Coordinates of C-alpha atoms in Angstrom, one line a residue:
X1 CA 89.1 73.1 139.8
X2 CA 87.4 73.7 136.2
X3 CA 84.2 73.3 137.1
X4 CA 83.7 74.1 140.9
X5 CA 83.3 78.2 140.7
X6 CA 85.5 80.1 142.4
X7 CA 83.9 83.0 143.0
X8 CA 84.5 83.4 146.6
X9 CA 87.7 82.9 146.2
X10 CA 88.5 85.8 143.5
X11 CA 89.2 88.4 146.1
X12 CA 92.1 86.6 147.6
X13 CA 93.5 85.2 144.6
X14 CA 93.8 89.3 142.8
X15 CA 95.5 90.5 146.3
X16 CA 98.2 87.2 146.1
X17 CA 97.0 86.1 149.4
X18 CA 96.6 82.1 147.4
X19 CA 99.7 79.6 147.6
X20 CA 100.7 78.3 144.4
X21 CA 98.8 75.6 144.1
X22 CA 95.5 77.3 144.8
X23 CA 96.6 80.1 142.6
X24 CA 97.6 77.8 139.8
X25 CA 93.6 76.0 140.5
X26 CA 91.9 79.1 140.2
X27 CA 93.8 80.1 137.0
X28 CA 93.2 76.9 135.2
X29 CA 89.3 77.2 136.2
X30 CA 89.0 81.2 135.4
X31 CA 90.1 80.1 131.8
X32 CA 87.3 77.5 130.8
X33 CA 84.9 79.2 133.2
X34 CA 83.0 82.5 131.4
X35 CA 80.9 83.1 134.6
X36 CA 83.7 82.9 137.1
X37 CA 85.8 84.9 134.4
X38 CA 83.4 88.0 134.5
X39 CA 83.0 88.1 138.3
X40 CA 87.1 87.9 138.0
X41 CA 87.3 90.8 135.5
X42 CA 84.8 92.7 138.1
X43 CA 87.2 91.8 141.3
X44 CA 90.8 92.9 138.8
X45 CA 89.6 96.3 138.0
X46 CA 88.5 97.1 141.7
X47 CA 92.0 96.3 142.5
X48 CA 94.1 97.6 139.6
X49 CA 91.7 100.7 140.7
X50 CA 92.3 100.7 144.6
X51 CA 96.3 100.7 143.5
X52 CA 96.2 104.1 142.2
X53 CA 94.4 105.6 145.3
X54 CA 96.0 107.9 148.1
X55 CA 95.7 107.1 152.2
X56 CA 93.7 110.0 153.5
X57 CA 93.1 110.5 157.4
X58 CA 89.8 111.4 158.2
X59 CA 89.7 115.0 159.6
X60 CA 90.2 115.3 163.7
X61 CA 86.7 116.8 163.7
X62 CA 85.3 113.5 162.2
X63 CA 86.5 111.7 165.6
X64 CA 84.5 114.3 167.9
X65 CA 81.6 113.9 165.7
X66 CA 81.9 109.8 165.9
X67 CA 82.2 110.1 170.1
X68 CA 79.2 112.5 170.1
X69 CA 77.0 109.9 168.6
X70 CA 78.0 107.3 170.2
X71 CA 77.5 109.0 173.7
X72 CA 74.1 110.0 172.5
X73 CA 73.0 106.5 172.0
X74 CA 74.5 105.3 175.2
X75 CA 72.5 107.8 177.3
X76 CA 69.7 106.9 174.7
X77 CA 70.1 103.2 176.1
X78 CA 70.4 103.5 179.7
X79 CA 66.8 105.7 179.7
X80 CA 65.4 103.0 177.7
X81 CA 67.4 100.4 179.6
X82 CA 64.1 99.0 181.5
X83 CA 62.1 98.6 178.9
X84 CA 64.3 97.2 175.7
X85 CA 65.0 93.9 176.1
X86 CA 68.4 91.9 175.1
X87 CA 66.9 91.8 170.8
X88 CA 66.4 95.9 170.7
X89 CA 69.5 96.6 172.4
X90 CA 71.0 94.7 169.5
X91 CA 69.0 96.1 167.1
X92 CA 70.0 99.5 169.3
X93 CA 73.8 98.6 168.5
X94 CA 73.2 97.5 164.9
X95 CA 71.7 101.2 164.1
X96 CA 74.3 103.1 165.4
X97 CA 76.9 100.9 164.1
X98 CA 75.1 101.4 160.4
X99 CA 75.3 105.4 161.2
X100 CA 78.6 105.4 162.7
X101 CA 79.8 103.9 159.1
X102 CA 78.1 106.1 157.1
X103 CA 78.9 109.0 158.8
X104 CA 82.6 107.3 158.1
X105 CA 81.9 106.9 154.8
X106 CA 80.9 110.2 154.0
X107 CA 83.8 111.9 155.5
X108 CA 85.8 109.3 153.1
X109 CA 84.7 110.7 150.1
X110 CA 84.2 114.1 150.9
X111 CA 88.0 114.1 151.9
X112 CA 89.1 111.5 149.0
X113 CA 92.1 112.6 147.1
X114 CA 90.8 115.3 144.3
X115 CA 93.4 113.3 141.2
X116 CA 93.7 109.7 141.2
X117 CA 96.5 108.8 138.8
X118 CA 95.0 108.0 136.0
X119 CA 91.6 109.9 136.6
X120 CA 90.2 108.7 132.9
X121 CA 87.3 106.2 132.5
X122 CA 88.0 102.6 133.4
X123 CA 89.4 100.9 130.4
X124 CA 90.9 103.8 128.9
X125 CA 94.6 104.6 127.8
X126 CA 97.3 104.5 130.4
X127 CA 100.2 107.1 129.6
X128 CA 103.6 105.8 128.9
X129 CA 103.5 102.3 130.7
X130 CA 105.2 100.6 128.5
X131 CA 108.8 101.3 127.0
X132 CA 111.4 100.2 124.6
X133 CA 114.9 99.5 126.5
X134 CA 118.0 100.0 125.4
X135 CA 119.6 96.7 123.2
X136 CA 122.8 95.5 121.5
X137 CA 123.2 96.6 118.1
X138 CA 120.0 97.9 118.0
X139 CA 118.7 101.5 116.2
X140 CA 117.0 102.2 119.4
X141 CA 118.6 104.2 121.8
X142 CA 117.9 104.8 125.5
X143 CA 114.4 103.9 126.9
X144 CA 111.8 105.0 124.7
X145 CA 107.6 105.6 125.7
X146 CA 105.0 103.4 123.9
X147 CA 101.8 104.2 123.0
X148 CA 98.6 102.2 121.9
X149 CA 99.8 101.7 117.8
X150 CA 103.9 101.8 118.9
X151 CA 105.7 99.4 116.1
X152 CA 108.9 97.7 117.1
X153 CA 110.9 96.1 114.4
X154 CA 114.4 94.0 114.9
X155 CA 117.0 93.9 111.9
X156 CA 118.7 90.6 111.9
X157 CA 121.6 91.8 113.6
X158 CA 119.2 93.8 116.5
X159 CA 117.2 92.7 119.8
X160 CA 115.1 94.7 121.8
X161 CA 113.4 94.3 124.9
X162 CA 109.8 96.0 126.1
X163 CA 108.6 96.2 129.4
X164 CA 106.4 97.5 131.8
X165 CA 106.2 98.2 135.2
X166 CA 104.5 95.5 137.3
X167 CA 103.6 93.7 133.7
X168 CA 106.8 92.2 132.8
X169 CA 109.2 92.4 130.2
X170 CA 109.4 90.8 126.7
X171 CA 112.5 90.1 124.7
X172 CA 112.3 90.1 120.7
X173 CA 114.7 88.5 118.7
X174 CA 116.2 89.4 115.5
X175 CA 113.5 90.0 112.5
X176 CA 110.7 90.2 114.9
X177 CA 108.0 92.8 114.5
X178 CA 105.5 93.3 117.5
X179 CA 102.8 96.0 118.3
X180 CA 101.2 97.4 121.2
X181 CA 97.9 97.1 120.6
X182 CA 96.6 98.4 124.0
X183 CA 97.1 99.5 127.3
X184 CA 94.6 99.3 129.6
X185 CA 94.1 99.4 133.2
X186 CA 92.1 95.6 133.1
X187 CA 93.9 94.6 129.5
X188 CA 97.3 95.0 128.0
X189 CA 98.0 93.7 124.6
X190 CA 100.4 93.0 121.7
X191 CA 100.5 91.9 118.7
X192 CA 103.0 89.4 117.1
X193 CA 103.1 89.9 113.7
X194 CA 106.6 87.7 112.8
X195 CA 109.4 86.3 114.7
X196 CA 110.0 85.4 118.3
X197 CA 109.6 86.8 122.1
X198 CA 110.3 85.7 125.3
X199 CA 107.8 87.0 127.4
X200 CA 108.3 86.7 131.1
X201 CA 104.7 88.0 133.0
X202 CA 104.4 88.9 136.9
X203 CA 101.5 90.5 136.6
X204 CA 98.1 88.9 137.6
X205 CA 96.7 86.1 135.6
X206 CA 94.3 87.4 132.5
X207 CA 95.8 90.6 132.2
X208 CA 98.6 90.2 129.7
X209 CA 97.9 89.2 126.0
X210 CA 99.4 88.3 122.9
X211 CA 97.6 88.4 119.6
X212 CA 99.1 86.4 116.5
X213 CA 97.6 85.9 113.2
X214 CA 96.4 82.5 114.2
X215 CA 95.4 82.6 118.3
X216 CA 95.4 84.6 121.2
X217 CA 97.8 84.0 124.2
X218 CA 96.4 84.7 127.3
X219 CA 99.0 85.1 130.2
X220 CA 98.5 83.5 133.3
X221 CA 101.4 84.5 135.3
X222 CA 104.3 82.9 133.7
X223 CA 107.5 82.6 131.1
X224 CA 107.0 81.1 127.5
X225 CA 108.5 82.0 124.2
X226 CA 106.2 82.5 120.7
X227 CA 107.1 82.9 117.2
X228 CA 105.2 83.0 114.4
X229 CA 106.9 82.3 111.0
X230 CA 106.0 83.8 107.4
X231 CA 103.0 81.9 106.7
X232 CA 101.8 82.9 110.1
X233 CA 101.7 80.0 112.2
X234 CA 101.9 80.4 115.7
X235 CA 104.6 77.9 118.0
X236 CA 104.2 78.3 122.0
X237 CA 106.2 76.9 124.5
X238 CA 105.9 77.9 128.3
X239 CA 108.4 77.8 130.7
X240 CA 107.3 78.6 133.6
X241 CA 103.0 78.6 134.3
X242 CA 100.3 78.7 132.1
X243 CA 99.1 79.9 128.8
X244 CA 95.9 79.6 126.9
X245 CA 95.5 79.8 123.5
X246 CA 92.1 81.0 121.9
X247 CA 90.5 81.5 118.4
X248 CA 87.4 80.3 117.0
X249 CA 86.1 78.7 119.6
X250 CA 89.0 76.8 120.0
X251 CA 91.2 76.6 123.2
X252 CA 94.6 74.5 124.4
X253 CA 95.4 74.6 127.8
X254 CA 99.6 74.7 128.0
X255 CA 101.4 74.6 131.2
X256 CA 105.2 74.5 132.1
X257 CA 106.8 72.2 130.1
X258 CA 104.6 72.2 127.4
X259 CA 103.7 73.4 123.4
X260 CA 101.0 73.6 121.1
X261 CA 100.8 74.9 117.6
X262 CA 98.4 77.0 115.7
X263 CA 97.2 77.6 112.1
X264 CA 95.5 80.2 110.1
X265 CA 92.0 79.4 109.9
X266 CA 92.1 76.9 112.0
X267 CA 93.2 78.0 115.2
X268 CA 95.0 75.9 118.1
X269 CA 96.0 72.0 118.1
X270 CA 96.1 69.9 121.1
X271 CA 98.8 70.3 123.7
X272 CA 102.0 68.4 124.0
X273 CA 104.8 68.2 126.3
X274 CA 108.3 69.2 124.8
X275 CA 110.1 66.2 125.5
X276 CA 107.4 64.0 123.5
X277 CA 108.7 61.4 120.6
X278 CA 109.5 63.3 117.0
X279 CA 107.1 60.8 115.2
X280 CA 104.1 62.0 118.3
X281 CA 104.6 65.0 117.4
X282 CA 104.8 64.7 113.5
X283 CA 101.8 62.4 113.8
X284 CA 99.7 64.8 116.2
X285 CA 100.4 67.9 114.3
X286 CA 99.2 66.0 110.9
X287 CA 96.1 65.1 113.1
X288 CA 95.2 68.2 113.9
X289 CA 95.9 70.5 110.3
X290 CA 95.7 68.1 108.1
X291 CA 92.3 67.0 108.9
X292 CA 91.2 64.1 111.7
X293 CA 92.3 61.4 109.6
X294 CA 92.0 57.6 111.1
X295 CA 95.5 56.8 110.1
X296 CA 97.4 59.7 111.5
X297 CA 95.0 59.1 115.1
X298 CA 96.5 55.6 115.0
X299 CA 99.8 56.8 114.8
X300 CA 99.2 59.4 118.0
X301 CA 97.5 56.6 119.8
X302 CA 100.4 54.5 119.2
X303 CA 103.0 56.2 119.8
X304 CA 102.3 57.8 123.0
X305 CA 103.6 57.3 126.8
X306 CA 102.0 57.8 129.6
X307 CA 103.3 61.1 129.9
X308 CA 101.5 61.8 126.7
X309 CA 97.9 60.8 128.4
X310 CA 98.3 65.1 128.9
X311 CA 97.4 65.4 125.1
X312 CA 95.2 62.4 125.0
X313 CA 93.5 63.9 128.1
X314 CA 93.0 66.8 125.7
X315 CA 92.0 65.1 122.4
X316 CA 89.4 63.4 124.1
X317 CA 87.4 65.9 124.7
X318 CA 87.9 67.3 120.7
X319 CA 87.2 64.3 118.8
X320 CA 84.0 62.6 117.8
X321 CA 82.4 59.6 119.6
X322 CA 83.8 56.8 117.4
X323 CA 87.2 58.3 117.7
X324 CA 87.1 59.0 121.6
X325 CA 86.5 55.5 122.2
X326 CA 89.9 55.2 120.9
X327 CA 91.2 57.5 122.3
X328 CA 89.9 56.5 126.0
X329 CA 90.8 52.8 125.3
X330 CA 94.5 53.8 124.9
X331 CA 94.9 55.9 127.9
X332 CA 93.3 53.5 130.5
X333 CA 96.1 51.1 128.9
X334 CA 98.3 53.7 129.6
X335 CA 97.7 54.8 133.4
X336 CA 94.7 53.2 134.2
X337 CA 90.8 54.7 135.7
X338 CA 90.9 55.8 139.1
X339 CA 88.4 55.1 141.5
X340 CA 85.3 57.6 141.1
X341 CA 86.1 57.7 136.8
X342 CA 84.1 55.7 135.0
X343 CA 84.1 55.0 130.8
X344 CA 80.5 55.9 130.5
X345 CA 81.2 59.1 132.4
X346 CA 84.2 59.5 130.0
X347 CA 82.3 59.4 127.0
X348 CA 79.8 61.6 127.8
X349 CA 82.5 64.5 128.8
X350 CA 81.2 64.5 131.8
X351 CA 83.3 67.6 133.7
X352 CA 84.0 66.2 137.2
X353 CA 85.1 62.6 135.9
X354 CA 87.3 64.8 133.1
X355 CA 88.5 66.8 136.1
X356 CA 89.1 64.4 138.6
X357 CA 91.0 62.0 136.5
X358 CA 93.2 64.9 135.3
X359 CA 94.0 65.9 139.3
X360 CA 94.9 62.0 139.6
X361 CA 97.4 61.9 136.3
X362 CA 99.2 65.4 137.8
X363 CA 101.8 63.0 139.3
X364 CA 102.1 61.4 136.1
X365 CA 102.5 64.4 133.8
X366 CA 104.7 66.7 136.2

């Protein structure tokens, strides 16, 4: 859910101990919710941390230390036995238990392994995770190390493929020029200057990103392809997941099945689904970078299914009062209010209606 936070969920969802559907939830709420987003940023880099760390066994002496202590307070608690009652036994128990762990715990790091792989500051460089694979036709040769400012360029008669342990691989086509703008322990990032990629992401949601001249793509476990063109608009379309993309304040939400555009200087449009009518599309697109005009919103409106309510679910909460009333009026034609929705609650963007009559159009749009 959106607007429900997460945060005690966080722990599980980094480890992969969610089933898809919760997974899927908490990804979909991580990207509108900042506050859940920083405790999730918190909970990635303890993990993406504890990956790199060595088992240790304690030392044998630890053990004999640990049974001393513990027969110390027993003998401590049968001379006492008569006068503690049943609360300072407990509290007997507690304090060993608390000394047992530190004593544990000190041992731990005293006998922690002196390199951790990458032993720099959190945040910082990671050597050679990315690397350039061998393609068809290609000038590159063998598998080649990246680096934080790597270019790779395709002729039109080349392809080449990146890719990255754990991270996933992406696929450029001919004339497409992409940089790796960072590699990071929490973040790693390129930039799509021209052309197309297939990018197909395993690692954990938030992790992966994609800059173009126009938005940001921010991976949330998936498969979609982008290509920007020579003016430097931005087409998305996922194939498997989620993807967000960001700028200026700006976001569309797009899930499997789905595409949204972007502009320079103006960011995202609203999400579509890829099977959508040629004249929704034209219409929407118009809507959204050629300025909210009343004509081409009548055109959306009318042309859409009730598979379409997905973008209208979208727009609604993007366009102004007078124009959401529209919008609102056309998609109760559509599919209907469920119970617990209400048009007051609607038009105020109120975030459980908003998120509970999305949940109830799932069926519709998937």
């Amino acid at each position: 859910m959106f607007w429900s936070h997460v945060e005690k969920q966080l722990s599980a969802y980094c480890n992969g101990e969610k089933d898809a559907d919760e997974s899927r939830g908490i990804a979909e709420h991580l990207i509108k919710c900042e506050r859940c987003r920083k405790e999730y940023d918190k909970i990635k880099l303890g993990v993406e941390l504890a990956r790199h760390l060595q088992r240790d066994s304690a030392p044998e002496e630890i053990w004999a230390e640990i049974q001393q202590l513990i027969a110390k307070r027993e003998n401590l608690a049968e001379d006492r036995r008569s006068t503690i009652g049943s609360f300072g036994r407990y509290r007997l128990a507690a304090v060993a238990a608390a000394l047992i762990l530190l004593l544990v715990g000190i041992v731990v790091w005293k006998s922690r392994p002196a390199e951790i792989v990458d032993s720099r500051p959190p945040g910082s460089e990671l050597p050679s995770q990315w690397k350039v694979q061998t393609t068809e036709g290609s000038r590159i040769t063998g598998d080649r190390s990246l680096s934080a400012g790597s270019l790779i360029e395709t002729a039109s008669n080349e392809t080449a493929r990146i890719s990255a342990i754990e991270i996933g691989n992406v696929d450029l086509e001919p004339n497409t020029r992409v940089r790796l703008v960072d590699t990071r322990v929490t973040e790693h990032r390129l930039a799509l200057d021209r052309g197309t990629i297939h990018a197909k992401i395993y690692a954990p949601p938030r992790l992966f990103f994609v800059d173009t001249p126009s938005a940001e793509a921010i991976d949330l476990g998936c498969a979609y392809t982008l290509n920007v063109d020579d003016q430097g608009r931005t087409f998305l379309k996922v194939t498997l997941g989620w993807v967000a993309l960001v700028r200026g304040g700006l976001e569309s939400y797009v899930p499997i099945g789905a595409m949204c555009q972007t502009r320079p200087g103006i960011g995202p449009g609203t999400p579509y689904f890829a099977d959508a009518s040629s004249g929704f599309v034209s219409a929407l697109e118009k809507f959204d970078f050629e300025g909210e005009d009343e004509e081409h919103l009548k055109a959306v409106l009318s042309t859409a299914r009730a598979r379409d309510t997905f973008t209208l679910w979208h727009l609604i909460q993007r366009v102004d009062e007078t124009k959401r009333q529209e919008v609102l009026n056309r998609m109760v034609k559509l599919v209907g209010m469920p119970k617990g929705v209400t048009s007051a609650g609607i038009m105020k963007l109120d975030k459980q209606m908003l998120e509970l009559w999305k949940d109830e159009l799932d069926t519709v749009w998937f």
